Coordinates of C-alpha atoms in Angstrom, one line a residue:
M1 CA 1.9 16.1 28.9
F2 CA 3.9 13.1 27.7
R3 CA 6.7 13.7 25.3
L4 CA 9.3 11.6 23.7
P5 CA 12.9 12.5 24.6
N6 CA 14.7 15.0 22.4
K7 CA 17.8 13.0 21.5
P8 CA 19.8 12.8 18.2
N9 CA 18.5 9.4 17.1
A10 CA 14.9 9.8 18.4
I11 CA 13.3 10.4 15.0
N12 CA 15.1 7.5 13.4
D13 CA 14.2 5.2 16.3
F14 CA 10.6 6.3 15.9
L15 CA 10.5 5.5 12.2
E16 CA 12.3 2.2 12.7
N17 CA 9.6 1.2 15.2
I18 CA 6.8 2.4 13.0
G19 CA 8.2 0.2 10.2
Q20 CA 8.1 -2.8 12.5
V21 CA 4.5 -2.0 13.4
L22 CA 3.6 -1.7 9.7
D23 CA 5.2 -5.0 8.9
I24 CA 3.2 -8.3 9.1
T25 CA 3.5 -10.1 12.3
E26 CA 5.4 -13.4 12.9
A27 CA 2.0 -15.1 13.4
Q28 CA 0.8 -13.8 10.1
H29 CA 4.0 -14.9 8.4
E30 CA 3.6 -18.4 9.9
T31 CA 0.0 -18.7 8.7
V32 CA 1.1 -17.7 5.2
V33 CA 3.8 -20.4 5.3
Q34 CA 1.3 -23.0 6.3
R35 CA -1.2 -22.1 3.6
Y36 CA 1.6 -21.8 1.0
T37 CA 2.9 -25.3 1.9
A38 CA -0.5 -26.8 1.5
V39 CA -1.0 -25.1 -1.9
A40 CA 2.4 -26.3 -3.0
N41 CA 1.7 -29.9 -2.1
Q42 CA -1.7 -29.8 -3.9
L43 CA -0.2 -28.4 -7.1
S44 CA 2.8 -30.8 -7.1
K45 CA 1.0 -34.1 -6.4
E46 CA 2.6 -37.0 -8.0
G47 CA 0.7 -38.5 -10.9
S48 CA -1.2 -35.3 -11.7
V49 CA -1.2 -33.7 -15.1
L50 CA 1.1 -30.9 -13.7
S51 CA 3.6 -33.3 -12.1
A52 CA 5.2 -34.1 -15.5
Y53 CA 6.3 -30.4 -15.7
K54 CA 7.8 -30.3 -12.2
P55 CA 5.8 -27.4 -10.8
E56 CA 7.5 -25.1 -8.2
I57 CA 5.6 -22.7 -6.0
L58 CA 7.6 -19.6 -5.3
P59 CA 6.9 -16.2 -3.7
Q60 CA 7.1 -13.0 -5.6
G61 CA 6.3 -9.3 -5.0
S62 CA 6.4 -7.6 -1.6
F63 CA 6.3 -10.8 0.4
L64 CA 9.5 -12.0 -1.3
L65 CA 11.1 -8.5 -1.0
G66 CA 10.2 -8.1 2.6
T67 CA 8.3 -4.9 2.1
M68 CA 4.7 -6.1 2.9
I69 CA 2.7 -3.8 5.1
R70 CA -0.5 -4.6 7.1
P71 CA -3.6 -2.9 5.8
I72 CA -4.9 0.3 7.4
M73 CA -8.1 -1.4 8.5
E74 CA -7.3 -4.5 10.6
D75 CA -10.0 -6.7 9.0
D76 CA -8.9 -6.0 5.4
E77 CA -7.0 -8.8 3.7
L78 CA -3.3 -9.2 3.2
D79 CA -2.3 -9.9 -0.4
V80 CA 0.4 -12.6 -1.0
D81 CA 1.7 -13.3 -4.5
L82 CA 3.0 -16.7 -5.6
V83 CA 4.2 -18.1 -8.9
C84 CA 3.4 -21.6 -10.0
R85 CA 6.4 -22.2 -12.3
L86 CA 6.3 -25.1 -14.7
K87 CA 9.4 -26.5 -16.5
G88 CA 7.4 -27.3 -19.6
K89 CA 3.9 -27.8 -21.0
N90 CA 1.9 -29.9 -23.4
Y91 CA 2.9 -28.9 -27.0
N92 CA -0.7 -27.9 -27.9
W93 CA -1.3 -25.8 -24.8
A94 CA -2.0 -22.1 -25.3
Q95 CA -2.1 -19.8 -22.3
I96 CA -5.7 -20.6 -21.5
H97 CA -4.9 -24.3 -21.3
L98 CA -1.9 -23.9 -19.0
K99 CA -3.8 -21.5 -16.7
H100 CA -6.8 -23.9 -16.4
A101 CA -4.5 -26.9 -15.8
V102 CA -3.3 -25.1 -12.7
K103 CA -6.8 -24.4 -11.6
D104 CA -8.0 -27.9 -12.2
Q105 CA -5.1 -29.3 -10.2
L106 CA -5.7 -26.8 -7.4
I107 CA -9.3 -27.9 -6.9
D108 CA -8.8 -31.6 -7.7
N109 CA -10.4 -33.6 -4.9
N110 CA -10.2 -30.6 -2.7
E111 CA -13.5 -29.1 -1.7
N112 CA -11.9 -26.4 0.5
Y113 CA -10.0 -24.9 -2.4
K114 CA -13.0 -25.2 -4.7
R115 CA -15.0 -23.2 -2.2
M116 CA -12.3 -20.6 -1.6
L117 CA -11.3 -20.1 -5.2
D118 CA -12.3 -16.6 -6.5
E119 CA -13.4 -15.8 -10.1
E120 CA -10.7 -16.0 -12.7
G121 CA -8.3 -13.0 -12.6
N122 CA -6.6 -11.6 -15.7
R123 CA -3.3 -13.4 -14.8
C124 CA -3.9 -15.2 -11.5
W125 CA -6.1 -17.6 -9.6
T126 CA -6.9 -16.3 -6.1
I127 CA -7.6 -18.4 -3.0
I128 CA -9.4 -16.3 -0.3
Y129 CA -8.8 -17.3 3.3
S130 CA -11.5 -15.3 5.0
D131 CA -10.8 -16.5 8.5
D132 CA -7.1 -15.7 8.2
K133 CA -7.8 -12.4 6.5
F134 CA -5.5 -12.8 3.5
H135 CA -5.6 -14.2 0.0
L136 CA -3.1 -15.9 -2.3
D137 CA -2.7 -14.8 -5.9
I138 CA -1.2 -17.7 -7.8
L139 CA 0.4 -16.8 -11.2
P140 CA 0.6 -19.7 -13.6
A141 CA 4.0 -19.5 -15.5
L142 CA 6.6 -21.3 -17.5
V143 CA 10.4 -21.0 -17.1
G144 CA 12.2 -18.8 -19.6
N145 CA 14.7 -20.0 -22.2
N146 CA 16.3 -22.6 -20.1
S147 CA 20.1 -23.0 -20.0
N148 CA 22.5 -25.3 -18.4
V149 CA 24.3 -22.5 -16.5
N150 CA 24.1 -23.0 -12.7
L151 CA 23.0 -19.6 -11.4
S152 CA 22.5 -20.5 -7.8
E153 CA 25.9 -19.3 -6.7
R154 CA 25.9 -16.2 -8.8
T155 CA 25.2 -12.6 -7.8
Y156 CA 22.9 -10.2 -9.6
S157 CA 25.8 -8.0 -10.7
K158 CA 27.4 -11.0 -12.4
L159 CA 24.4 -11.8 -14.5
N160 CA 24.3 -11.0 -18.2
K161 CA 21.2 -10.6 -20.4
T162 CA 21.1 -14.3 -21.2
D163 CA 21.2 -15.2 -17.5
L164 CA 18.3 -12.9 -16.8
E165 CA 16.3 -14.5 -19.5
T166 CA 17.0 -17.9 -17.9
I167 CA 15.4 -16.9 -14.6
S168 CA 12.5 -15.0 -16.3
V169 CA 9.1 -16.6 -16.7
R170 CA 6.4 -16.5 -19.4
I171 CA 3.0 -15.8 -18.0
T172 CA -0.7 -16.0 -18.9
D173 CA -3.0 -13.0 -19.4
K174 CA -6.5 -13.4 -20.6
R175 CA -6.5 -9.8 -21.9
E176 CA -3.9 -10.8 -24.6
G177 CA -5.2 -11.3 -28.1
N178 CA -3.3 -14.6 -28.4
Y179 CA -4.5 -15.9 -25.0
T180 CA -6.5 -18.8 -26.5
T181 CA -4.4 -19.5 -29.6
E182 CA -0.7 -19.0 -29.2
V183 CA 1.1 -22.3 -28.3
N184 CA 4.7 -20.9 -28.5
P185 CA 5.5 -19.5 -25.1
N186 CA 8.2 -17.2 -26.5
N187 CA 5.2 -15.1 -27.8
W188 CA 3.6 -14.9 -24.3
L189 CA 4.2 -12.0 -21.9
R190 CA 7.5 -12.2 -20.1
S191 CA 8.0 -11.3 -16.4
N192 CA 11.0 -11.6 -14.1
P193 CA 10.0 -11.4 -10.4
F194 CA 13.1 -13.3 -9.3
G195 CA 15.6 -11.2 -11.2
Y196 CA 13.9 -8.1 -9.8
A197 CA 14.1 -9.5 -6.3
A198 CA 17.8 -10.2 -6.8
W199 CA 18.4 -6.6 -7.9
F200 CA 16.4 -5.2 -5.0
K201 CA 18.3 -7.4 -2.4
E202 CA 21.6 -6.2 -3.8
R203 CA 20.5 -2.6 -3.7
S204 CA 19.4 -3.0 0.0
N205 CA 22.5 -4.8 1.2
L206 CA 24.6 -2.7 3.5
N207 CA 27.3 -5.3 4.3
E208 CA 29.8 -5.0 1.4
S209 CA 31.6 -8.1 2.7
R210 CA 28.4 -10.1 2.3
I211 CA 27.7 -11.4 -1.2
V212 CA 23.9 -11.6 -2.0
L213 CA 23.5 -14.8 -4.0
L214 CA 20.8 -15.2 -6.6
S215 CA 19.6 -18.3 -4.8
E216 CA 18.3 -16.0 -2.1
S217 CA 15.8 -14.6 -4.6
V218 CA 14.7 -17.8 -6.3
T219 CA 13.7 -19.7 -3.2
P220 CA 10.8 -21.0 -1.2
L221 CA 9.3 -18.6 1.3
P222 CA 11.8 -16.4 3.1
A223 CA 12.2 -16.7 6.9
Y224 CA 10.5 -14.1 9.1
K225 CA 12.8 -11.2 10.0
K226 CA 12.0 -8.5 12.6
E227 CA 15.1 -6.5 11.9
K228 CA 15.3 -5.1 8.3
A229 CA 17.6 -2.9 6.3
P230 CA 16.9 0.8 6.0
L231 CA 15.7 0.5 2.3
L232 CA 13.0 -2.0 3.3
R233 CA 11.8 0.3 6.1
V234 CA 11.7 3.2 3.7
V235 CA 9.6 1.4 1.2
Q236 CA 7.1 0.2 3.9
I237 CA 6.8 3.8 5.3
L238 CA 6.3 5.3 1.8
K239 CA 3.7 2.8 1.0
R240 CA 1.8 3.6 4.2
H241 CA 2.2 7.4 3.5
R242 CA 0.6 6.7 0.1
D243 CA -2.2 4.7 1.6
I244 CA -3.1 7.3 4.2
M245 CA -3.0 10.0 1.5
F246 CA -5.1 8.2 -1.1
G247 CA -7.1 5.6 0.7
G248 CA -8.6 3.1 -1.7
D249 CA -8.2 5.4 -4.7
E250 CA -7.5 3.2 -7.7
N251 CA -5.3 5.9 -9.2
K252 CA -2.9 6.1 -6.3
P253 CA 0.8 5.5 -7.0
I254 CA 1.4 1.7 -7.4
S255 CA 3.8 -0.1 -5.1
I256 CA 6.2 -1.3 -7.8
I257 CA 6.9 2.3 -8.9
I258 CA 7.5 3.4 -5.3
T259 CA 9.7 0.4 -4.6
T260 CA 11.7 0.7 -7.8
L261 CA 12.4 4.4 -7.6
A262 CA 13.3 4.1 -3.9
A263 CA 15.8 1.3 -4.6
K264 CA 17.3 3.2 -7.5
A265 CA 17.7 6.3 -5.4
Y266 CA 19.1 4.6 -2.4
R267 CA 22.7 5.4 -1.6
K268 CA 23.4 2.9 1.3
E269 CA 22.3 5.3 4.0
T270 CA 22.5 3.5 7.4
N271 CA 19.5 5.1 9.1
V272 CA 15.9 5.4 8.0
I273 CA 15.3 9.2 8.2
N274 CA 18.4 10.1 6.1
A275 CA 17.5 7.4 3.6
L276 CA 13.9 8.7 3.4
V277 CA 14.9 12.3 2.8
N278 CA 17.6 11.5 0.3
I279 CA 15.6 9.0 -1.6
L280 CA 12.6 11.3 -2.0
N281 CA 14.8 14.2 -3.2
S282 CA 16.4 11.9 -5.8
M283 CA 13.4 9.9 -7.0
E284 CA 12.5 12.1 -9.9
S285 CA 16.1 11.9 -11.2
Q286 CA 15.7 8.2 -11.6
M287 CA 12.9 8.7 -14.1
K288 CA 13.3 9.8 -17.7
Q289 CA 11.1 11.0 -20.5
V290 CA 11.2 9.2 -23.9
Y291 CA 9.4 9.7 -27.1
S292 CA 6.6 7.3 -27.7
E293 CA 5.4 6.6 -31.3
K294 CA 2.2 5.2 -29.9
Y295 CA 1.3 8.5 -28.2
D296 CA 3.3 10.8 -30.5
K297 CA 4.8 12.6 -27.5
D298 CA 7.3 12.3 -24.7
I299 CA 6.1 10.1 -21.9
W300 CA 7.5 9.2 -18.5
W301 CA 9.6 6.0 -18.3
I302 CA 10.2 4.1 -15.1
G303 CA 12.1 1.1 -16.3
N304 CA 12.1 -2.3 -14.8
P305 CA 15.7 -2.7 -13.7
V306 CA 15.9 -6.2 -15.1
N307 CA 14.3 -5.2 -18.4
E308 CA 15.1 -1.5 -18.4
D309 CA 14.4 -0.6 -22.1
E310 CA 11.4 -2.9 -22.7
E311 CA 9.2 -2.6 -19.6
N312 CA 7.9 0.7 -18.3
F313 CA 6.2 0.5 -14.9
A314 CA 4.5 3.9 -15.7
D315 CA 3.0 2.5 -19.0
K316 CA -0.6 3.5 -17.9
W317 CA 0.2 7.1 -17.2
P318 CA -0.2 8.4 -20.8
S319 CA -3.8 7.0 -21.1
E320 CA -4.7 7.5 -17.4
K321 CA -3.3 10.9 -16.6
Q322 CA -4.7 11.0 -13.1
K323 CA -2.2 8.2 -12.1
Q324 CA 0.7 10.4 -13.2
D325 CA -0.7 13.5 -11.5
N326 CA -1.3 11.6 -8.3
F327 CA 2.2 10.3 -8.3
F328 CA 3.8 13.7 -8.5
T329 CA 1.3 15.1 -6.0
W330 CA 2.2 12.3 -3.6
L331 CA 6.0 12.8 -4.2
E332 CA 5.9 16.5 -3.4
K333 CA 3.8 15.9 -0.3
A334 CA 6.2 13.1 0.9
K335 CA 9.2 15.3 0.3
V336 CA 7.7 18.1 2.4
D337 CA 6.5 15.8 5.2
F338 CA 9.7 13.9 5.8
G339 CA 11.9 16.8 5.0
T340 CA 10.1 18.8 7.8
L341 CA 10.2 15.8 10.1
Q342 CA 14.0 15.6 9.9
N343 CA 14.4 18.8 11.9
M344 CA 11.5 18.5 14.3
D345 CA 11.5 17.9 18.0
T346 CA 9.9 14.6 18.9
S347 CA 6.7 15.9 20.2
N348 CA 5.9 17.8 17.0
A349 CA 7.2 14.7 15.0
Y350 CA 4.6 12.6 16.8
R351 CA 1.9 15.0 15.8
L352 CA 3.0 15.0 12.1
L353 CA 3.5 11.3 11.9
K354 CA 0.0 10.6 13.2
N355 CA -1.4 12.6 10.3
I356 CA 0.8 11.1 7.6
L357 CA 1.2 7.4 8.8
G358 CA -1.9 6.9 10.9
T359 CA -2.6 7.1 14.6
R360 CA -2.6 3.3 15.2
A361 CA 0.9 2.7 13.8
V362 CA 2.4 5.7 15.5
N363 CA 0.9 5.0 18.9
E364 CA 2.0 1.3 18.7
A365 CA 5.5 2.5 17.9
V366 CA 5.5 4.8 21.0
K367 CA 4.7 1.7 23.1
N368 CA 7.5 -0.3 21.5
L369 CA 9.9 2.5 22.6
G370 CA 8.9 1.8 26.2
Y371 CA 6.4 4.7 26.8
N372 CA 3.1 3.4 28.0
D373 CA 1.4 6.8 28.3
L374 CA 0.3 7.7 24.8
I375 CA 0.4 11.3 23.8
N376 CA -3.1 12.7 23.9
E377 CA -2.7 16.2 22.5
N378 CA -5.6 18.1 20.9
F379 CA -4.2 20.7 18.5
K380 CA -7.1 23.2 18.2
P381 CA -7.5 26.2 15.9
I382 CA -6.4 29.6 17.4
N383 CA -10.0 30.8 17.7
Y384 CA -11.2 27.6 19.4
S385 CA -13.0 27.8 22.7
T386 CA -14.5 25.0 24.8
E387 CA -17.8 26.8 25.1
M388 CA -18.5 26.5 21.4
L389 CA -18.7 22.7 21.6
S390 CA -21.9 23.1 23.7
V391 CA -23.9 25.0 21.1
P392 CA -27.6 24.1 21.3
H393 CA -27.9 23.0 17.6
R394 CA -25.3 20.3 18.1
K395 CA -27.3 17.0 18.5
R396 CA -26.1 14.6 21.2
P397 CA -25.5 10.9 20.2
S398 CA -28.4 8.7 21.1
W399 CA -26.5 5.4 21.2
S400 CA -25.0 3.8 24.2
L401 CA -21.2 4.3 24.1
N402 CA -18.6 1.6 24.5
L403 CA -15.6 3.2 22.8
K404 CA -13.3 0.1 22.7
Y405 CA -12.0 1.0 19.2
Y406 CA -10.6 4.1 17.6
C407 CA -11.4 6.3 14.6
N408 CA -9.4 9.2 13.3
I409 CA -10.2 11.7 10.6
S410 CA -7.9 13.1 8.0
A411 CA -8.9 15.5 5.2
F412 CA -7.8 17.3 2.0
Y413 CA -9.3 19.7 -0.5
I414 CA -8.6 20.6 -4.1
D415 CA -7.3 24.2 -4.4
I416 CA -8.7 25.6 -7.7
T417 CA -6.6 28.7 -7.2
D418 CA -3.4 26.7 -7.3
N419 CA -3.7 24.5 -10.5
N420 CA -6.2 22.2 -8.8
K421 CA -3.6 20.9 -6.4
R422 CA -4.6 18.4 -3.7
K423 CA -3.8 19.9 -0.2
N424 CA -4.0 18.1 3.1
I425 CA -5.5 20.1 5.9
S426 CA -5.4 20.0 9.7
S427 CA -7.4 21.7 12.4
S428 CA -5.1 24.7 12.2
S429 CA -5.6 25.2 8.4
I430 CA -7.4 28.3 7.1
L431 CA -9.6 27.3 4.2
P432 CA -11.2 29.5 1.4
K433 CA -14.9 29.4 0.7
D434 CA -16.4 27.3 -2.1
C435 CA -14.0 24.4 -2.0
M436 CA -14.8 20.7 -1.6
I437 CA -13.3 18.9 1.3
T438 CA -12.9 15.1 1.4
F439 CA -12.9 13.7 5.0
N440 CA -11.4 10.2 5.5
A441 CA -12.1 8.1 8.6
M442 CA -10.5 4.9 7.3
D443 CA -7.9 5.0 10.1
T444 CA -10.0 2.8 12.4
N445 CA -9.7 -0.7 13.8
V446 CA -13.4 -1.5 14.2
P447 CA -14.1 -5.0 12.8
K448 CA -16.8 -5.3 10.1
P449 CA -19.8 -5.1 9.8
Y450 CA -20.7 -1.7 11.2
D451 CA -22.6 1.4 10.4
V452 CA -21.0 4.8 9.9
Y453 CA -22.5 8.1 11.0
W454 CA -21.3 11.7 10.5
Q455 CA -22.0 15.0 12.3
V456 CA -21.3 18.4 10.8
V457 CA -21.6 21.4 13.1
N458 CA -21.8 24.9 11.5
N459 CA -21.2 28.0 13.5
G460 CA -20.8 31.7 12.9
V461 CA -22.7 34.8 11.8
E462 CA -23.0 33.7 8.1
A463 CA -24.4 30.3 8.9
T464 CA -26.8 31.8 11.3
N465 CA -28.0 34.5 8.9
N466 CA -28.5 31.8 6.2
D467 CA -30.4 29.5 8.6
C468 CA -27.7 26.8 8.1
L469 CA -26.7 26.0 11.7
R470 CA -26.3 22.3 11.0
G471 CA -25.6 20.0 13.9
G472 CA -27.5 16.8 13.2
I473 CA -26.1 13.2 13.0
F474 CA -26.8 11.4 9.8
K475 CA -26.0 7.9 8.5
A476 CA -23.5 7.4 5.7
Q477 CA -25.1 6.6 2.4
T478 CA -22.8 3.6 1.9
A479 CA -21.7 0.9 4.3
G480 CA -18.2 -0.2 5.2
K481 CA -15.3 1.6 3.6
G482 CA -17.4 3.8 1.4
G483 CA -19.2 5.2 4.4
L484 CA -15.8 6.2 5.9
I485 CA -15.4 8.9 3.2
Y486 CA -17.5 12.0 3.3
N487 CA -17.4 15.1 1.1
D488 CA -18.7 18.6 2.0
S489 CA -18.2 22.1 0.8
T490 CA -16.9 25.3 2.5
A491 CA -19.9 27.7 2.3
F492 CA -19.8 30.0 5.4
S493 CA -16.9 31.7 7.2
G494 CA -16.3 30.7 10.8
L495 CA -15.1 27.7 12.8
H496 CA -16.9 24.5 12.2
W497 CA -16.2 20.8 12.8
I498 CA -17.0 17.3 11.8
E499 CA -17.1 14.0 13.7
C500 CA -17.4 10.4 12.7
F501 CA -19.2 7.7 14.8
I502 CA -19.0 3.9 14.1
V503 CA -21.9 1.8 15.4
K504 CA -22.2 -1.9 15.9
N505 CA -25.4 -3.6 17.0
G506 CA -26.8 -0.3 18.2
I507 CA -23.7 0.7 20.3
C508 CA -21.2 3.4 19.3
V509 CA -17.9 1.6 19.5
A510 CA -15.6 4.3 18.0
R511 CA -15.9 8.1 17.9
S512 CA -13.4 10.5 16.3
S513 CA -12.2 13.7 17.8
E514 CA -13.7 16.9 16.4
F515 CA -12.0 17.7 13.2
F516 CA -12.1 21.5 13.0
V517 CA -12.6 23.4 9.7
N518 CA -11.7 27.1 9.8
I519 CA -13.2 29.0 6.8
S520 CA -12.0 32.5 6.1

């Protein structure tokens, strides 16, 4: 059996390589640069309506910070955020007029952009590059209260509140009551993606002799970097841990909260595993509870570091409690996972990391470390026997097999005996009866379109006595991602299992291992 060497830095090297795998590739970065440049040229054409206001196209969000990660499924789209920042506007323009002026210039004499433009978003216009598997979200914006102070050679720590206002932007949002009427931009929503980026870059900087200038955060697209600071790797790994745990759940912890708390908790650790463990143990201490008149109770406050007392990144938690609950569930799970990992031998670390970060990323990282033989361990329940796989009620697949892709199952259940906590399970878990399990097979690289099939095999005396020895293969009720999620209940004691099959053009191209369910 192949094992990684047990050496002091092996876990850290492993995580560093996983971070590199999760990052976008140099080719993807170059494609974004090319599309970004074309959009910038289109929006800044001389003689256009916008040209009088000197538009600048600037990156924001995870692309600017360097914390982007590739999606779990290879054919999902990357999301790149840009700001179209204008240095003025027509006196009579409300938000709606500025926003549509950006759209009109974007599609002016350009049939490609007209075809690729998505429906209007709340704040952005989105261009979808289907062939390149990414989309650009373009945020129309105005500069903040302009001043004559040259900030390009200043650092974040030297900025005062007035300076921060100077690099802030006023943005459009069609959900606002004054979207169609208010012409004074001082009454529009304010955002400060560049101030945030300057703060984050200063937090991530390990070289105390190197001054991080503000100009590095208010800039055209950053250059591609393969090597990244520990804080950036931590954020990428935590985001993937979140995605594996929650899939496409709209109530999963949002990236800006994870990024902000990680950066606030970071204490300049020089390796990834120490930074991960220390950050997770300190995250909650970076949050506070404040009294809210709106809700007449204390609420959690995760302040924007460049607008600490005015902008709460957890502002949706009071009205959408599931978002709050999911965050704390995720945080506790991440603390256990990475705390346990810190003291593991590398073989067991491999097993754990596959479950919490996805098989594809972990196996690619092993290759990057120079090991071409991937670990292929099947961790079976204690009462497993190979004979049980040949039970007569287990239907055999009828398709031709060409397993050139992979598919891996993870699972969790809600424990009603423990305050409805969400608990991840493995093949070695012992489960109670009468609980609902969610099986997730989204860790797959099969390109769309495809059909998803599941097989549940029941065994044991109880299932036999109740005439419930299931073993058939059935098609998922929904296609694509939806079909990769399956729910089933624990009804009969014994050792059971589930498999997932992904079929394209009548051929099974990916098949999971048996995921065992041991019911007490």
